[in-house]
Structure formats: structure tokens, C-alpha cells
mmCIF file with all atom_site columns, C-alpha atoms in Angstrom:
data_model
loop_
_atom_site.group_PDB
_atom_site.id
_atom_site.type_symbol
_atom_site.label_atom_id
_atom_site.label_alt_id
_atom_site.label_comp_id
_atom_site.label_asym_id
_atom_site.label_entity_id
_atom_site.label_seq_id
_atom_site.pdbx_PDB_ins_code
_atom_site.Cartn_x
_atom_site.Cartn_y
_atom_site.Cartn_z
_atom_site.occupancy
_atom_site.B_iso_or_equiv
_atom_site.pdbx_formal_charge
_atom_site.auth_seq_id
_atom_site.auth_comp_id
_atom_site.auth_asym_id
_atom_site.auth_atom_id
_atom_site.pdbx_PDB_model_num
ATOM 1   C CA . UNK A 1 1   ? -29.374 -25.926 -67.672 1.00 0.00 ? 1   UNK A CA 1
ATOM 2   C CA . UNK A 1 2   ? -32.589 -27.894 -66.798 1.00 0.00 ? 2   UNK A CA 1
ATOM 3   C CA . UNK A 1 3   ? -34.782 -26.477 -64.011 1.00 0.00 ? 3   UNK A CA 1
ATOM 4   C CA . UNK A 1 4   ? -34.271 -29.754 -61.802 1.00 0.00 ? 4   UNK A CA 1
ATOM 5   C CA . UNK A 1 5   ? -30.703 -29.452 -61.722 1.00 0.00 ? 5   UNK A CA 1
ATOM 6   C CA . UNK A 1 6   ? -30.717 -25.828 -60.908 1.00 0.00 ? 6   UNK A CA 1
ATOM 7   C CA . UNK A 1 7   ? -32.891 -26.538 -58.011 1.00 0.00 ? 7   UNK A CA 1
ATOM 8   C CA . UNK A 1 8   ? -30.375 -29.263 -57.002 1.00 0.00 ? 8   UNK A CA 1
ATOM 9   C CA . UNK A 1 9   ? -27.587 -26.855 -57.032 1.00 0.00 ? 9   UNK A CA 1
ATOM 10  C CA . UNK A 1 10  ? -29.495 -24.283 -55.022 1.00 0.00 ? 10  UNK A CA 1
ATOM 11  C CA . UNK A 1 11  ? -30.140 -26.822 -52.419 1.00 0.00 ? 11  UNK A CA 1
ATOM 12  C CA . UNK A 1 12  ? -26.609 -28.042 -52.467 1.00 0.00 ? 12  UNK A CA 1
ATOM 13  C CA . UNK A 1 13  ? -25.558 -24.546 -52.295 1.00 0.00 ? 13  UNK A CA 1
ATOM 14  C CA . UNK A 1 14  ? -27.976 -23.940 -49.117 1.00 0.00 ? 14  UNK A CA 1
ATOM 15  C CA . UNK A 1 15  ? -26.784 -27.010 -47.500 1.00 0.00 ? 15  UNK A CA 1
ATOM 16  C CA . UNK A 1 16  ? -23.220 -25.931 -47.975 1.00 0.00 ? 16  UNK A CA 1
ATOM 17  C CA . UNK A 1 17  ? -23.923 -22.432 -46.468 1.00 0.00 ? 17  UNK A CA 1
ATOM 18  C CA . UNK A 1 18  ? -25.808 -23.817 -43.551 1.00 0.00 ? 18  UNK A CA 1
ATOM 19  C CA . UNK A 1 19  ? -22.954 -26.132 -42.776 1.00 0.00 ? 19  UNK A CA 1
ATOM 20  C CA . UNK A 1 20  ? -20.648 -23.148 -42.818 1.00 0.00 ? 20  UNK A CA 1
ATOM 21  C CA . UNK A 1 21  ? -22.882 -21.281 -40.848 1.00 0.00 ? 21  UNK A CA 1
ATOM 22  C CA . UNK A 1 22  ? -22.945 -24.185 -38.263 1.00 0.00 ? 22  UNK A CA 1
ATOM 23  C CA . UNK A 1 23  ? -19.237 -24.538 -38.279 1.00 0.00 ? 23  UNK A CA 1
ATOM 24  C CA . UNK A 1 24  ? -18.617 -20.813 -37.860 1.00 0.00 ? 24  UNK A CA 1
ATOM 25  C CA . UNK A 1 25  ? -21.271 -20.821 -34.909 1.00 0.00 ? 25  UNK A CA 1
ATOM 26  C CA . UNK A 1 26  ? -19.387 -23.770 -33.298 1.00 0.00 ? 26  UNK A CA 1
ATOM 27  C CA . UNK A 1 27  ? -16.040 -22.304 -33.769 1.00 0.00 ? 27  UNK A CA 1
ATOM 28  C CA . UNK A 1 28  ? -17.618 -18.843 -32.265 1.00 0.00 ? 28  UNK A CA 1
ATOM 29  C CA . UNK A 1 29  ? -18.470 -20.698 -29.209 1.00 0.00 ? 29  UNK A CA 1
ATOM 30  C CA . UNK A 1 30  ? -15.466 -22.668 -28.869 1.00 0.00 ? 30  UNK A CA 1
ATOM 31  C CA . UNK A 1 31  ? -13.618 -19.029 -29.034 1.00 0.00 ? 31  UNK A CA 1
ATOM 32  C CA . UNK A 1 32  ? -16.097 -17.419 -26.509 1.00 0.00 ? 32  UNK A CA 1
ATOM 33  C CA . UNK A 1 33  ? -15.491 -20.391 -23.953 1.00 0.00 ? 33  UNK A CA 1
ATOM 34  C CA . UNK A 1 34  ? -11.690 -20.123 -24.641 1.00 0.00 ? 34  UNK A CA 1
ATOM 35  C CA . UNK A 1 35  ? -11.594 -16.511 -23.856 1.00 0.00 ? 35  UNK A CA 1
ATOM 36  C CA . UNK A 1 36  ? -13.778 -17.057 -20.785 1.00 0.00 ? 36  UNK A CA 1
ATOM 37  C CA . UNK A 1 37  ? -11.452 -19.659 -19.533 1.00 0.00 ? 37  UNK A CA 1
ATOM 38  C CA . UNK A 1 38  ? -8.339  -17.260 -20.185 1.00 0.00 ? 38  UNK A CA 1
ATOM 39  C CA . UNK A 1 39  ? -10.273 -14.580 -18.388 1.00 0.00 ? 39  UNK A CA 1
ATOM 40  C CA . UNK A 1 40  ? -10.923 -16.565 -15.384 1.00 0.00 ? 40  UNK A CA 1
ATOM 41  C CA . UNK A 1 41  ? -7.380  -17.385 -15.430 1.00 0.00 ? 41  UNK A CA 1
ATOM 42  C CA . UNK A 1 42  ? -6.221  -13.716 -15.595 1.00 0.00 ? 42  UNK A CA 1
ATOM 43  C CA . UNK A 1 43  ? -8.517  -12.924 -12.940 1.00 0.00 ? 43  UNK A CA 1
ATOM 44  C CA . UNK A 1 44  ? -7.301  -15.637 -10.559 1.00 0.00 ? 44  UNK A CA 1
ATOM 45  C CA . UNK A 1 45  ? -3.801  -14.393 -11.373 1.00 0.00 ? 45  UNK A CA 1
ATOM 46  C CA . UNK A 1 46  ? -4.415  -10.992 -10.508 1.00 0.00 ? 46  UNK A CA 1
ATOM 47  C CA . UNK A 1 47  ? -6.376  -12.060 -7.386  1.00 0.00 ? 47  UNK A CA 1
ATOM 48  C CA . UNK A 1 48  ? -3.343  -14.015 -6.365  1.00 0.00 ? 48  UNK A CA 1
ATOM 49  C CA . UNK A 1 49  ? -1.068  -10.855 -7.085  1.00 0.00 ? 49  UNK A CA 1
ATOM 50  C CA . UNK A 1 50  ? -3.144  -8.612  -5.332  1.00 0.00 ? 50  UNK A CA 1
ATOM 51  C CA . UNK A 1 51  ? -3.155  -10.836 -2.230  1.00 0.00 ? 51  UNK A CA 1
ATOM 52  C CA . UNK A 1 52  ? 0.401   -11.169 -2.017  1.00 0.00 ? 52  UNK A CA 1
ATOM 53  C CA . UNK A 1 53  ? 1.012   -7.399  -2.587  1.00 0.00 ? 53  UNK A CA 1
ATOM 54  C CA . UNK A 1 54  ? -1.395  -6.813  0.491   1.00 0.00 ? 54  UNK A CA 1
ATOM 55  C CA . UNK A 1 55  ? 0.308   -9.228  2.543   1.00 0.00 ? 55  UNK A CA 1
ATOM 56  C CA . UNK A 1 56  ? 3.759   -7.843  1.651   1.00 0.00 ? 56  UNK A CA 1
ATOM 57  C CA . UNK A 1 57  ? 2.362   -4.313  2.691   1.00 0.00 ? 57  UNK A CA 1
ATOM 58  C CA . UNK A 1 58  ? 1.140   -5.433  5.774   1.00 0.00 ? 58  UNK A CA 1
ATOM 59  C CA . UNK A 1 59  ? 4.257   -7.271  6.721   1.00 0.00 ? 59  UNK A CA 1
ATOM 60  C CA . UNK A 1 60  ? 6.063   -3.949  5.919   1.00 0.00 ? 60  UNK A CA 1
ATOM 61  C CA . UNK A 1 61  ? 3.568   -1.798  7.831   1.00 0.00 ? 61  UNK A CA 1
ATOM 62  C CA . UNK A 1 62  ? 4.040   -4.243  10.570  1.00 0.00 ? 62  UNK A CA 1
ATOM 63  C CA . UNK A 1 63  ? 7.790   -3.878  10.596  1.00 0.00 ? 63  UNK A CA 1
ATOM 64  C CA . UNK A 1 64  ? 7.611   -0.003  10.506  1.00 0.00 ? 64  UNK A CA 1
ATOM 65  C CA . UNK A 1 65  ? 5.219   -0.280  13.404  1.00 0.00 ? 65  UNK A CA 1
ATOM 66  C CA . UNK A 1 66  ? 7.491   -2.330  15.375  1.00 0.00 ? 66  UNK A CA 1
ATOM 67  C CA . UNK A 1 67  ? 10.576  -0.209  14.545  1.00 0.00 ? 67  UNK A CA 1
ATOM 68  C CA . UNK A 1 68  ? 8.395   2.876   15.897  1.00 0.00 ? 68  UNK A CA 1
ATOM 69  C CA . UNK A 1 69  ? 7.238   1.240   18.907  1.00 0.00 ? 69  UNK A CA 1
ATOM 70  C CA . UNK A 1 70  ? 11.141  0.051   19.905  1.00 0.00 ? 70  UNK A CA 1
ATOM 71  C CA . UNK A 1 71  ? 12.099  3.610   19.102  1.00 0.00 ? 71  UNK A CA 1
ATOM 72  C CA . UNK A 1 72  ? 9.422   4.936   21.268  1.00 0.00 ? 72  UNK A CA 1
ATOM 73  C CA . UNK A 1 73  ? 10.040  2.749   24.285  1.00 0.00 ? 73  UNK A CA 1
ATOM 74  C CA . UNK A 1 74  ? 13.675  3.630   24.057  1.00 0.00 ? 74  UNK A CA 1
ATOM 75  C CA . UNK A 1 75  ? 12.803  7.220   24.122  1.00 0.00 ? 75  UNK A CA 1
ATOM 76  C CA . UNK A 1 76  ? 10.703  6.820   27.315  1.00 0.00 ? 76  UNK A CA 1
ATOM 77  C CA . UNK A 1 77  ? 13.267  4.577   29.106  1.00 0.00 ? 77  UNK A CA 1
ATOM 78  C CA . UNK A 1 78  ? 15.688  7.431   28.253  1.00 0.00 ? 78  UNK A CA 1
ATOM 79  C CA . UNK A 1 79  ? 13.170  10.119  29.671  1.00 0.00 ? 79  UNK A CA 1
ATOM 80  C CA . UNK A 1 80  ? 12.720  7.715   32.489  1.00 0.00 ? 80  UNK A CA 1
ATOM 81  C CA . UNK A 1 81  ? 16.397  7.783   33.371  1.00 0.00 ? 81  UNK A CA 1
ATOM 82  C CA . UNK A 1 82  ? 16.868  11.201  33.004  1.00 0.00 ? 82  UNK A CA 1
ATOM 83  C CA . UNK A 1 83  ? 13.888  11.646  35.579  1.00 0.00 ? 83  UNK A CA 1
ATOM 84  C CA . UNK A 1 84  ? 15.378  9.399   37.884  1.00 0.00 ? 84  UNK A CA 1
ATOM 85  C CA . UNK A 1 85  ? 18.765  11.016  37.811  1.00 0.00 ? 85  UNK A CA 1
ATOM 86  C CA . UNK A 1 86  ? 17.242  14.379  38.374  1.00 0.00 ? 86  UNK A CA 1
ATOM 87  C CA . UNK A 1 87  ? 15.143  13.141  41.204  1.00 0.00 ? 87  UNK A CA 1
ATOM 88  C CA . UNK A 1 88  ? 18.369  11.482  42.803  1.00 0.00 ? 88  UNK A CA 1
ATOM 89  C CA . UNK A 1 89  ? 20.317  14.819  42.385  1.00 0.00 ? 89  UNK A CA 1
ATOM 90  C CA . UNK A 1 90  ? 17.511  16.610  44.205  1.00 0.00 ? 90  UNK A CA 1
ATOM 91  C CA . UNK A 1 91  ? 16.972  13.890  46.962  1.00 0.00 ? 91  UNK A CA 1
ATOM 92  C CA . UNK A 1 92  ? 19.489  15.569  49.403  1.00 0.00 ? 92  UNK A CA 1
ATOM 93  C CA . UNK A 1 93  ? 18.036  18.903  48.764  1.00 0.00 ? 93  UNK A CA 1
ATOM 94  C CA . UNK A 1 94  ? 14.531  17.490  49.460  1.00 0.00 ? 94  UNK A CA 1
ATOM 95  C CA . UNK A 1 95  ? 15.736  15.648  52.253  1.00 0.00 ? 95  UNK A CA 1
ATOM 96  C CA . UNK A 1 96  ? 17.571  18.730  54.006  1.00 0.00 ? 96  UNK A CA 1
ATOM 97  C CA . UNK A 1 97  ? 14.363  20.878  53.314  1.00 0.00 ? 97  UNK A CA 1
ATOM 98  C CA . UNK A 1 98  ? 12.171  18.222  55.363  1.00 0.00 ? 98  UNK A CA 1
ATOM 99  C CA . UNK A 1 99  ? 14.351  18.364  58.146  1.00 0.00 ? 99  UNK A CA 1
ATOM 100 C CA . UNK A 1 100 ? 14.824  22.115  58.131  1.00 0.00 ? 100 UNK A CA 1
ATOM 101 C CA . UNK A 1 101 ? 11.000  22.153  57.956  1.00 0.00 ? 101 UNK A CA 1
ATOM 102 C CA . UNK A 1 102 ? 10.720  19.769  60.712  1.00 0.00 ? 102 UNK A CA 1
ATOM 103 C CA . UNK A 1 103 ? 13.114  21.636  62.832  1.00 0.00 ? 103 UNK A CA 1
ATOM 104 C CA . UNK A 1 104 ? 11.310  24.884  62.632  1.00 0.00 ? 104 UNK A CA 1
ATOM 105 C CA . UNK A 1 105 ? 8.178   23.109  63.388  1.00 0.00 ? 105 UNK A CA 1
ATOM 106 C CA . UNK A 1 106 ? 9.680   21.714  66.707  1.00 0.00 ? 106 UNK A CA 1
ATOM 107 C CA . UNK A 1 107 ? 11.018  25.222  67.586  1.00 0.00 ? 107 UNK A CA 1
ATOM 108 C CA . UNK A 1 108 ? 7.864   26.821  66.983  1.00 0.00 ? 108 UNK A CA 1
ATOM 109 C CA . UNK A 1 109 ? 6.102   24.499  69.282  1.00 0.00 ? 109 UNK A CA 1
ATOM 110 C CA . UNK A 1 110 ? 8.592   25.001  72.049  1.00 0.00 ? 110 UNK A CA 1
#
């Protein structure tokens, strides 16, 4: 093969190799861009799911707190009613004691 033809084939091969490299780089850049876009989508989905889970947990916690608060109020009301009942049971005794003390004080002065 004559020398000019060999040089021409080498140039063609180099041009073809350069074109293959350029196409590969363009393909690589496109794939990187797609991967970044997909990563952004996955991150957004994960953030959305995390927010939903946090809201759900907050609602559950608030519900538990409200239930416990109602339970405590009921316990407090029952204790208050018990104290009132005990005080009412001892009211006559307290009045009688006060009258006795008053009478003793009056008799002691006379």
C-alpha cells in the first residue's frame, strides 16, 4: 500500500476514534445528568415521605397526650369528689367539735 493511502487511513481512523470518544463523552454526560435528575427525584420523594411520617407521628403523639390528659383530669375529678364526700361526712363532726369548744370557752369564762 502506498504511503499516502496509509496516512489517509490513519487520519480516517483517528477521526473515527475521535468521533467515538466524543459520542462516548456526550453519552456519559447525558447519563450523569439523568442520574442526577433521578437522584433529585429520589431525594424529594424521601423528604416528602419523611415529612409525612413526622406529621403522622406528631398526630399520634398529640392523640396520646390528649388521651392521657383526659385520664388525668378524670382521676383528678374522682379524687376531688372523694375529698368532698369525706369533708361532708366530717362536717357534722366538725360543727359539733366547734360548738363544744365554744361552749367550753363560754363556761370557762363564767
